Amino acid sequence: MGDSQQRSDAPPPALTYNPQGTRFHTLSADVADTGPLIAPSSAAGAASAADAPVPRSDDPSSRLENIREIRDAGVRDHATPHERAEAQMRKALSTMQAIDETERIKVLAQQMSTSLSEMEEFQIEALLEELQYLCEDIDRASVLHALKGLAPTLHLLSSPHAGIRQRAAYLLGTCAQNNPKVQQQVLELGGLPPLIHLAREERDGDVLVKTVYALSAMLKDCVPAQVAFLDSD
């Protein structure tokens, strides 16, 4: 009975990373209590790892985080062929997704340049919303003009529908934000005067907010746009 009681009171075995075989193995309690969990990347690095131990914490969440850090470090340094294959697959899928999204921008831009007159108001709004989401990536935003999507967006700033004006301004602001290439493209297309006019004359609050956002994105760190803005007075 005494032995049974002693076993039930003993602390649970600790976990440590084993990069050469099974991911984790247990240490006896007397060994685990002598110091922190250590994950040397090699036998030669064991001494240096011991010289800079990871502080041990009694907080279960902290100990779990230490184990995860050890695991991740070990995976990077001692990845198995299967793990390397998984990493390559994730990279390939990410590349495919980027290609698919660029192709989607191409389709939407083509619709804007050829089919706007045939589309309902809600369809145009949905198209602009999707483009705005896709163009949050600076590289994709930079190709919108090449795909003939920037000029129609500027044209939509004068739409009689507030929802379309709002989304067109938001798309322009998203594309121009911290993007000198798009800023220059908008200037070359004569896109600054419509923004300035909309900022001065717009009465719809939601449209005005997005217009000011787009105008701010155009003026930020863009001297030609700043000069043109001052000359507009």
XYZ file of N, CA and C in Angstrom:
699
model
N 0.826 -1.204 0.000
C 0.000 0.000 0.000
C 0.856 1.246 0.000
N 1.971 1.185 0.788
C 2.873 2.348 0.834
C 3.493 2.616 -0.508
N 3.917 1.473 -1.193
C 4.527 1.662 -2.521
C 3.529 2.247 -3.487
N 2.258 1.758 -3.403
C 1.232 2.265 -4.315
C 0.981 3.744 -4.087
N 0.910 4.147 -2.790
C 0.694 5.556 -2.479
C 1.845 6.401 -2.980
N 3.090 5.850 -2.831
C 4.269 6.610 -3.260
C 4.264 6.804 -4.769
N 3.851 5.751 -5.509
C 3.822 5.873 -6.958
C 2.785 6.902 -7.403
N 1.605 6.949 -6.760
C 0.559 7.878 -7.177
C 0.933 9.318 -6.885
N 1.814 9.539 -5.862
C 2.211 10.906 -5.533
C 3.378 11.383 -6.369
N 4.025 10.490 -7.090
C 5.209 10.890 -7.857
C 4.800 11.802 -8.993
N 5.649 12.814 -9.330
C 5.313 13.732 -10.422
C 5.316 13.006 -11.747
N 4.520 13.459 -12.713
C 4.475 12.809 -14.027
C 5.815 12.936 -14.723
N 6.129 11.977 -15.574
C 7.417 12.045 -16.274
C 7.481 13.262 -17.168
N 8.666 13.855 -17.288
C 8.863 15.026 -18.141
C 9.146 14.585 -19.558
N 8.953 15.505 -20.501
C 9.188 15.209 -21.906
C 10.413 15.963 -22.393
N 11.173 15.363 -23.264
C 12.282 16.062 -23.910
C 12.355 15.596 -25.349
N 12.953 16.391 -26.212
C 12.960 16.091 -27.636
C 14.104 15.143 -27.977
N 13.840 14.165 -28.825
C 14.855 13.222 -29.289
C 14.899 13.285 -30.809
N 15.792 14.111 -31.406
C 15.761 14.326 -32.847
C 16.123 13.107 -33.667
N 16.735 12.078 -33.082
C 17.202 10.939 -33.851
C 16.154 9.844 -33.992
N 15.161 9.839 -33.183
C 14.199 8.747 -33.237
C 12.806 9.239 -32.933
N 12.184 8.638 -31.935
C 10.850 9.050 -31.528
C 10.888 10.509 -31.096
N 9.830 11.263 -31.398
C 9.845 12.696 -31.139
C 10.110 13.054 -29.676
N 9.475 12.343 -28.769
C 9.635 12.660 -27.352
C 9.855 11.359 -26.566
N 10.682 11.419 -25.541
C 10.791 10.295 -24.635
C 10.796 10.836 -23.214
N 10.554 9.974 -22.245
C 10.375 10.423 -20.869
C 11.688 10.359 -20.118
N 11.798 11.232 -19.133
C 12.909 11.240 -18.202
C 12.362 10.895 -16.826
N 13.150 10.244 -16.024
C 12.708 9.972 -14.660
C 12.588 11.279 -13.909
N 11.778 11.287 -12.868
C 11.485 12.528 -12.148
C 12.744 13.137 -11.550
N 13.669 12.266 -11.038
C 14.852 12.839 -10.395
C 15.762 13.514 -11.407
N 15.783 13.003 -12.644
C 16.593 13.649 -13.675
C 15.891 14.898 -14.177
N 14.548 14.816 -14.384
C 13.808 15.947 -14.940
C 13.858 17.146 -14.024
N 13.923 16.928 -12.725
C 13.897 18.044 -11.788
C 15.238 18.734 -11.665
N 16.272 18.193 -12.291
C 17.598 18.785 -12.122
C 17.813 19.972 -13.019
N 16.986 20.188 -14.007
C 17.234 21.323 -14.878
C 16.160 21.447 -15.923
N 16.327 22.405 -16.841
C 15.312 22.668 -17.863
C 15.363 21.651 -18.978
N 14.329 21.687 -19.819
C 14.309 20.857 -21.008
C 15.309 21.409 -22.006
N 16.112 20.532 -22.613
C 17.150 20.978 -23.537
C 17.010 20.188 -24.818
N 17.147 20.884 -25.952
C 17.069 20.200 -27.240
C 18.304 20.515 -28.054
N 19.457 19.870 -27.800
C 20.666 20.145 -28.572
C 20.459 19.724 -30.011
N 20.961 20.535 -30.945
C 20.818 20.202 -32.354
C 21.773 19.111 -32.762
N 22.819 18.855 -31.974
C 23.754 17.781 -32.262
C 24.499 17.455 -30.984
N 25.288 16.372 -31.010
C 26.041 16.010 -29.818
C 27.040 17.100 -29.487
N 27.613 17.712 -30.538
C 28.601 18.755 -30.288
C 27.954 19.990 -29.701
N 26.649 20.210 -30.007
C 25.995 21.411 -29.499
C 25.371 21.224 -28.145
N 25.457 20.026 -27.566
C 24.807 19.784 -26.279
C 25.405 20.645 -25.192
N 26.717 20.787 -25.190
C 27.365 21.554 -24.131
C 26.963 23.015 -24.194
N 26.934 23.593 -25.424
C 26.567 24.999 -25.532
C 25.116 25.218 -25.152
N 24.261 24.245 -25.483
C 22.856 24.363 -25.088
C 22.712 24.322 -23.584
N 23.529 23.507 -22.927
C 23.455 23.418 -21.471
C 23.966 24.693 -20.823
N 24.888 25.398 -21.512
C 25.425 26.632 -20.944
C 24.376 27.729 -20.908
N 23.383 27.664 -21.796
C 22.340 28.686 -21.829
C 20.988 28.011 -21.690
N 20.664 27.515 -20.494
C 19.425 26.746 -20.310
C 18.196 27.620 -20.439
N 17.120 26.974 -20.815
C 15.820 27.648 -20.867
C 15.217 27.623 -19.476
N 14.809 28.775 -18.931
C 14.249 28.790 -17.574
C 13.054 27.862 -17.465
N 13.029 27.107 -16.383
C 11.932 26.177 -16.153
C 10.797 26.907 -15.452
N 9.592 26.534 -15.797
C 8.433 27.165 -15.190
C 7.470 26.098 -14.711
N 6.811 26.376 -13.586
C 5.806 25.448 -13.079
C 4.468 25.650 -13.776
N 4.351 26.733 -14.564
C 3.113 26.989 -15.277
C 2.978 25.987 -16.425
N 1.924 25.161 -16.443
C 1.789 24.147 -17.497
C 1.830 24.732 -18.893
N 1.221 25.910 -19.089
C 1.221 26.500 -20.428
C 2.623 26.905 -20.845
N 3.423 27.409 -19.881
C 4.798 27.784 -20.203
C 5.628 26.561 -20.558
N 5.421 25.465 -19.794
C 6.179 24.243 -20.077
C 5.790 23.693 -21.443
N 4.503 23.767 -21.788
C 4.067 23.295 -23.091
C 4.677 24.138 -24.193
N 4.782 25.455 -23.983
C 5.388 26.322 -24.985
C 6.866 25.984 -25.170
N 7.559 25.670 -24.053
C 8.962 25.269 -24.152
C 9.094 24.007 -24.995
N 8.202 23.053 -24.768
C 8.244 21.804 -25.527
C 8.024 22.080 -27.007
N 7.086 22.988 -27.319
C 6.824 23.307 -28.724
C 8.038 23.971 -29.367
N 8.696 24.864 -28.633
C 9.877 25.516 -29.181
C 10.973 24.499 -29.458
N 11.135 23.554 -28.518
C 12.139 22.514 -28.705
C 11.801 21.667 -29.920
N 10.527 21.319 -30.041
C 10.092 20.500 -31.170
C 10.340 21.203 -32.489
N 9.939 22.490 -32.565
C 10.086 23.221 -33.814
C 11.550 23.382 -34.197
N 12.392 23.665 -33.188
C 13.817 23.801 -33.473
C 14.388 22.481 -33.973
N 13.970 21.385 -33.349
C 14.468 20.078 -33.765
C 14.011 19.713 -35.156
N 12.769 20.074 -35.496
C 12.261 19.770 -36.830
C 13.059 20.510 -37.884
N 13.407 21.775 -37.575
C 14.187 22.526 -38.546
C 15.569 21.939 -38.733
N 16.196 21.545 -37.623
C 17.575 21.074 -37.691
C 17.686 19.610 -38.082
N 16.658 18.834 -37.808
C 16.736 17.387 -38.036
C 15.477 16.896 -38.753
N 15.044 17.624 -39.765
C 13.826 17.238 -40.468
C 14.014 15.911 -41.184
N 13.015 15.073 -41.082
C 13.032 13.804 -41.783
C 12.675 14.040 -43.249
N 12.941 13.086 -44.129
C 12.533 13.246 -45.537
C 11.043 13.525 -45.688
N 10.220 12.886 -44.838
C 8.778 13.136 -44.901
C 8.450 14.578 -44.552
N 9.115 15.111 -43.523
C 8.862 16.488 -43.115
C 9.325 17.466 -44.187
N 10.450 17.171 -44.818
C 10.924 18.042 -45.898
C 9.940 18.023 -47.064
N 9.397 16.841 -47.363
C 8.416 16.735 -48.443
C 7.160 17.537 -48.123
N 6.731 17.486 -46.860
C 5.555 18.253 -46.455
C 5.804 19.750 -46.612
N 7.006 20.205 -46.213
C 7.344 21.622 -46.331
C 7.348 22.059 -47.794
N 7.891 21.215 -48.671
C 7.905 21.539 -50.095
C 6.491 21.581 -50.663
N 5.629 20.689 -50.197
C 4.246 20.684 -50.655
C 3.518 21.954 -50.223
N 3.735 22.382 -48.969
C 3.107 23.612 -48.503
C 3.564 24.803 -49.326
N 4.843 24.842 -49.664
C 5.376 25.938 -50.476
C 4.760 25.919 -51.866
N 4.624 24.723 -52.451
C 4.041 24.604 -53.785
C 2.575 25.050 -53.776
N 1.821 24.655 -52.731
C 0.420 25.048 -52.636
C 0.280 26.557 -52.496
N 1.203 27.166 -51.720
C 1.176 28.617 -51.554
C 1.424 29.311 -52.889
N 2.369 28.785 -53.681
C 2.648 29.356 -54.997
C 1.450 29.216 -55.923
N 0.801 28.037 -55.877
C -0.376 27.815 -56.713
C -1.504 28.771 -56.335
N -1.666 29.014 -55.037
C -2.706 29.928 -54.589
C -2.447 31.331 -55.116
N -1.166 31.775 -55.067
C -0.822 33.100 -55.572
C -1.137 33.212 -57.063
N -0.836 32.139 -57.824
C -1.129 32.137 -59.257
C -2.632 32.203 -59.480
N -3.382 31.406 -58.734
C -4.839 31.404 -58.877
C -5.423 32.781 -58.591
N -4.913 33.473 -57.568
C -5.449 34.775 -57.208
C -5.116 35.817 -58.273
N -3.925 35.725 -58.866
C -3.586 36.631 -59.955
C -4.493 36.391 -61.160
N -4.760 35.130 -61.441
C -5.678 34.810 -62.539
C -7.083 35.343 -62.245
N -7.474 35.290 -60.980
C -8.788 35.809 -60.609
C -8.856 37.320 -60.830
N -7.782 38.034 -60.491
C -7.732 39.471 -60.746
C -7.880 39.736 -62.236
N -7.228 38.911 -63.037
C -7.309 39.077 -64.497
C -8.744 38.945 -64.982
N -9.456 37.952 -64.460
C -10.854 37.738 -64.853
C -11.716 38.929 -64.436
N -11.547 39.388 -63.194
C -12.350 40.506 -62.697
C -12.045 41.790 -63.454
N -10.751 42.020 -63.732
C -10.372 43.223 -64.468
C -10.948 43.208 -65.875
N -10.989 42.046 -66.481
C -11.577 41.933 -67.822
C -13.071 42.244 -67.774
N -13.735 41.781 -66.738
C -15.160 42.084 -66.603
C -15.379 43.589 -66.449
N -14.505 44.239 -65.695
C -14.631 45.684 -65.499
C -14.437 46.444 -66.801
N -13.511 45.985 -67.623
C -13.187 46.719 -68.851
C -14.149 46.435 -69.994
N -14.942 45.362 -69.882
C -15.799 44.987 -71.016
C -17.275 44.848 -70.671
N -17.610 44.631 -69.405
C -18.986 44.233 -69.084
C -19.685 45.112 -68.058
N -19.106 46.241 -67.676
C -19.715 47.055 -66.626
C -21.118 47.508 -67.010
N -21.315 47.862 -68.265
C -22.618 48.379 -68.684
C -23.710 47.321 -68.613
N -23.315 46.056 -68.579
C -24.282 44.963 -68.544
C -24.520 44.441 -67.127
N -23.810 44.982 -66.153
C -23.871 44.457 -64.793
C -24.810 45.280 -63.930
N -25.436 44.600 -62.982
C -26.279 45.276 -62.004
C -25.401 45.964 -60.955
N -26.032 46.885 -60.229
C -25.291 47.631 -59.204
C -24.649 46.698 -58.187
N -25.394 45.719 -57.696
C -24.855 44.827 -56.666
C -23.723 43.962 -57.222
N -23.765 43.653 -58.512
C -22.689 42.866 -59.116
C -21.392 43.671 -59.185
N -21.512 44.930 -59.532
C -20.327 45.790 -59.582
C -19.740 45.955 -58.182
N -20.605 46.141 -57.201
C -20.131 46.283 -55.828
C -19.392 45.019 -55.382
N -19.952 43.860 -55.694
C -19.298 42.597 -55.316
C -17.962 42.441 -56.019
N -17.904 42.841 -57.286
C -16.656 42.757 -58.041
C -15.584 43.646 -57.411
N -15.955 44.872 -57.071
C -14.998 45.798 -56.461
C -14.532 45.299 -55.090
N -15.439 44.724 -54.324
C -15.067 44.199 -53.011
C -14.051 43.069 -53.142
N -14.275 42.175 -54.101
C -13.348 41.055 -54.284
C -11.989 41.554 -54.754
N -11.990 42.510 -55.679
C -10.727 43.068 -56.146
C -9.968 43.750 -55.004
N -10.711 44.474 -54.178
C -10.055 45.156 -53.054
C -9.377 44.152 -52.133
N -10.044 43.032 -51.875
C -9.465 41.997 -51.019
C -8.208 41.413 -51.658
N -8.281 41.092 -52.943
C -7.142 40.486 -53.627
C -5.967 41.449 -53.732
N -6.252 42.734 -53.876
C -5.193 43.722 -54.075
C -4.590 44.222 -52.766
N -4.972 43.628 -51.653
C -4.283 43.944 -50.400
C -2.833 43.477 -50.447
N -2.552 42.501 -51.313
C -1.171 42.097 -51.568
C -0.561 43.110 -52.541
N 0.574 43.692 -52.163
C 1.149 44.799 -52.934
C 1.558 44.378 -54.336
N 2.011 43.134 -54.497
C 2.409 42.672 -55.834
C 1.204 42.521 -56.752
N 0.107 42.004 -56.211
C -1.091 41.869 -57.034
C -1.696 43.229 -57.357
N -1.595 44.163 -56.404
C -2.101 45.510 -56.667
C -1.350 46.162 -57.821
N -0.074 45.854 -57.928
C 0.761 46.482 -58.955
C 0.418 46.016 -60.364
N -0.227 44.863 -60.492
C -0.541 44.345 -61.827
C -1.960 44.712 -62.270
N -2.713 45.382 -61.416
C -4.097 45.705 -61.772
C -4.149 46.590 -63.009
N -3.258 47.551 -63.111
C -3.251 48.443 -64.276
C -2.889 47.677 -65.544
N -1.892 46.802 -65.455
C -1.498 46.005 -66.619
C -2.643 45.111 -67.090
N -3.506 44.719 -66.162
C -4.654 43.883 -66.508
C -5.887 44.713 -66.873
N -5.663 46.027 -67.032
C -6.713 46.949 -67.482
C -7.857 47.081 -66.472
N -7.486 47.088 -65.194
C -8.509 47.235 -64.163
C -8.483 48.563 -63.447
N -7.415 49.343 -63.618
C -7.286 50.584 -62.861
C -8.130 51.710 -63.472
N -8.108 51.846 -64.792
C -8.872 52.916 -65.452
C -10.376 52.783 -65.207
N -10.963 51.586 -65.329
C -12.394 51.473 -65.017
C -12.719 51.810 -63.572
N -11.791 51.505 -62.671
C -12.019 51.835 -61.261
C -12.104 53.344 -61.078
N -11.229 54.077 -61.741
C -11.270 55.535 -61.674
C -12.585 56.064 -62.256
N -13.042 55.456 -63.320
C -14.307 55.867 -63.942
C -15.473 55.688 -62.970
N -15.404 54.652 -62.160
C -16.510 54.359 -61.240
C -16.590 55.349 -60.083
N -15.587 56.204 -59.925
C -15.669 57.240 -58.884
C -16.804 58.219 -59.157
N -17.244 58.303 -60.398
C -18.336 59.211 -60.759
C -19.668 58.486 -60.911
N -19.746 57.255 -60.416
C -21.000 56.499 -60.499
C -22.105 57.209 -59.715
N -23.331 57.132 -60.190
C -24.448 57.735 -59.433
C -24.798 56.938 -58.173
N -24.236 55.748 -58.028
C -24.549 54.902 -56.882
C -23.459 55.056 -55.812
N -23.871 55.435 -54.609
C -22.912 55.684 -53.531
C -22.106 54.431 -53.187
N -22.751 53.267 -53.191
C -22.051 52.032 -52.854
C -20.917 51.728 -53.819
N -21.118 52.042 -55.098
C -20.062 51.816 -56.091
C -18.940 52.831 -55.908
N -19.282 54.092 -55.687
C -18.253 55.117 -55.460
C -17.407 54.757 -54.242
N -18.067 54.322 -53.196
C -17.355 53.966 -51.967
C -16.356 52.846 -52.220
N -16.790 51.797 -52.892
C -15.919 50.626 -53.109
C -14.818 50.919 -54.128
N -15.112 51.776 -55.094
C -14.074 52.158 -56.056
C -12.968 52.951 -55.357
N -13.354 53.867 -54.488
C -12.359 54.648 -53.748
C -11.551 53.759 -52.811
N -12.224 52.812 -52.186
C -11.527 51.889 -51.279
C -10.515 51.037 -52.045
N -10.894 50.567 -53.219
C -9.977 49.777 -54.037
C -8.762 50.606 -54.442
N -8.989 51.847 -54.856
C -7.866 52.708 -55.235
C -6.936 52.952 -54.050
N -7.518 53.218 -52.900
C -6.683 53.449 -51.718
C -5.877 52.221 -51.346
N -6.488 51.048 -51.444
C -5.777 49.809 -51.126
C -4.618 49.592 -52.085
N -4.835 49.838 -53.365
C -3.782 49.632 -54.368
C -2.641 50.640 -54.210
N -2.982 51.887 -53.903
C -1.969 52.948 -53.849
C -1.214 52.994 -52.531
N -1.749 52.354 -51.488
C -1.134 52.431 -50.168
C 0.290 51.877 -50.202
N 1.282 52.730 -49.901
C 2.697 52.331 -49.853
C 3.142 51.644 -51.147
N 2.595 52.103 -52.276
C 2.890 51.472 -53.563
C 3.196 52.560 -54.596
N 4.451 52.977 -54.701
C 4.812 54.057 -55.632
C 4.440 53.747 -57.080
N 4.505 52.484 -57.456
C 4.171 52.113 -58.837
C 2.717 52.447 -59.152
N 1.809 52.094 -58.260
C 0.391 52.384 -58.478
C 0.139 53.889 -58.382
N 0.797 54.558 -57.458
C 0.642 56.011 -57.361
C 0.967 56.671 -58.700
N 2.068 56.246 -59.315
C 2.458 56.805 -60.595
C 1.445 56.463 -61.684
N 0.937 55.246 -61.657
C -0.057 54.829 -62.656
C -1.329 55.663 -62.543
N -1.775 55.909 -61.317
C -2.992 56.709 -61.112
C -2.774 58.133 -61.615
N -1.597 58.689 -61.343
C -1.301 60.043 -61.824
C -1.304 60.094 -63.343
N -0.706 59.093 -63.977
C -0.649 59.068 -65.435
C -2.035 58.925 -66.053
N -2.936 58.269 -65.351
C -4.305 58.101 -65.836
C -5.195 59.298 -65.503
N -4.623 60.302 -64.828
C -5.406 61.465 -64.439
C -6.382 61.167 -63.318
N -5.985 60.269 -62.418
C -6.897 59.830 -61.364
C -6.949 60.711 -60.136
N -6.002 61.655 -59.994
C -6.005 62.486 -58.787
C -7.132 63.521 -58.793
N -7.375 64.256 -59.893
C -8.473 65.241 -59.881
C -9.842 64.659 -59.518
N -10.214 63.471 -60.027
C -11.515 62.918 -59.592
C -11.570 62.646 -58.092
N -10.450 62.199 -57.516
C -10.422 61.967 -56.075
C -10.570 63.274 -55.310
N -9.867 64.300 -55.767
C -9.947 65.601 -55.099
C -11.367 66.156 -55.204
N -11.958 66.043 -56.384
C -13.323 66.533 -56.575
C -14.299 65.782 -55.667
N -14.125 64.468 -55.578
C -15.024 63.669 -54.741
C -14.861 64.037 -53.269
N -13.625 64.291 -52.849
C -13.384 64.659 -51.453
C -14.045 66.002 -51.109
N -14.145 66.881 -52.096
C -14.727 68.198 -51.850
C -16.244 68.196 -51.947
N -16.789 67.385 -52.839
C -18.208 67.480 -53.156
C -19.067 66.357 -52.566
N -18.449 65.256 -52.153
C -19.224 64.099 -51.691
C -20.012 64.431 -50.424
N -21.269 63.971 -50.403
C -22.123 64.203 -49.237
C -22.398 62.927 -48.456
N -22.134 61.795 -49.054
C -22.327 60.529 -48.356
C -21.132 60.269 -47.445
N -21.389 60.046 -46.166
C -20.306 59.898 -45.200
C -19.410 58.692 -45.468
N -19.999 57.553 -45.816
C -19.209 56.354 -46.065
C -18.312 56.523 -47.288
N -18.844 57.155 -48.314
C -18.043 57.399 -49.517
C -16.907 58.358 -49.192
N -17.210 59.380 -48.410
C -16.204 60.384 -48.078
C -15.041 59.764 -47.303
N -15.345 58.848 -46.382
C -14.288 58.198 -45.600
C -13.330 57.446 -46.515
N -13.852 56.670 -47.445
C -13.002 55.899 -48.354
C -12.277 56.802 -49.344
N -12.904 57.920 -49.710
C -12.251 58.859 -50.623
C -11.046 59.515 -49.959
N -11.217 59.925 -48.728
C -10.093 60.518 -47.992
C -8.980 59.493 -47.794
N -9.364 58.249 -47.553
C -8.373 57.172 -47.433
C -7.582 57.025 -48.728
N -8.280 57.021 -49.856
C -7.602 56.882 -51.148
C -6.720 58.091 -51.442
N -7.205 59.265 -51.127
C -6.418 60.479 -51.361
C -5.171 60.496 -50.493
N -5.319 60.066 -49.259
C -4.163 59.980 -48.365
C -3.131 58.982 -48.883
N -3.616 57.847 -49.384
C -2.696 56.847 -49.924
C -1.958 57.379 -51.144
N -2.614 58.190 -51.937
C -1.978 58.765 -53.113
C -0.941 59.818 -52.748
N -1.185 60.578 -51.704
C -0.286 61.678 -51.339
C 0.906 61.234 -50.507
N 0.803 60.077 -49.851
C 1.859 59.650 -48.945
C 3.171 59.378 -49.690
N 4.208 60.143 -49.347
C 5.557 59.964 -49.907
C 5.573 60.045 -51.429
N 4.629 60.738 -52.024
C 4.571 60.882 -53.480
C 4.588 62.375 -53.810
N 5.751 62.913 -54.095
C 5.909 64.358 -54.316
C 5.090 64.847 -55.505
N 5.095 64.137 -56.649
C 4.278 64.621 -57.769
C 2.794 64.738 -57.411
N 2.284 63.792 -56.653
C 0.872 63.857 -56.243
C 0.651 65.013 -55.280
N 1.604 65.248 -54.387
C 1.476 66.353 -53.440
C 1.475 67.700 -54.165
N 2.351 67.838 -55.175
C 2.405 69.063 -55.953
C 1.094 69.276 -56.697
N 0.601 68.210 -57.326
C -0.656 68.302 -58.056
C -1.816 68.654 -57.130
N -1.791 68.127 -55.939
C -2.846 68.420 -54.956
C -2.817 69.890 -54.561
N -1.626 70.428 -54.310
C -1.518 71.841 -53.932
C -1.894 72.752 -55.090
N -1.539 72.369 -56.294
C -1.872 73.176 -57.467
C -3.367 73.175 -57.749
N -4.071 72.173 -57.230
C -5.507 72.080 -57.517
C -6.295 73.175 -56.808
N -5.688 73.800 -55.796
C -6.370 74.886 -55.095
C -6.420 76.129 -55.978
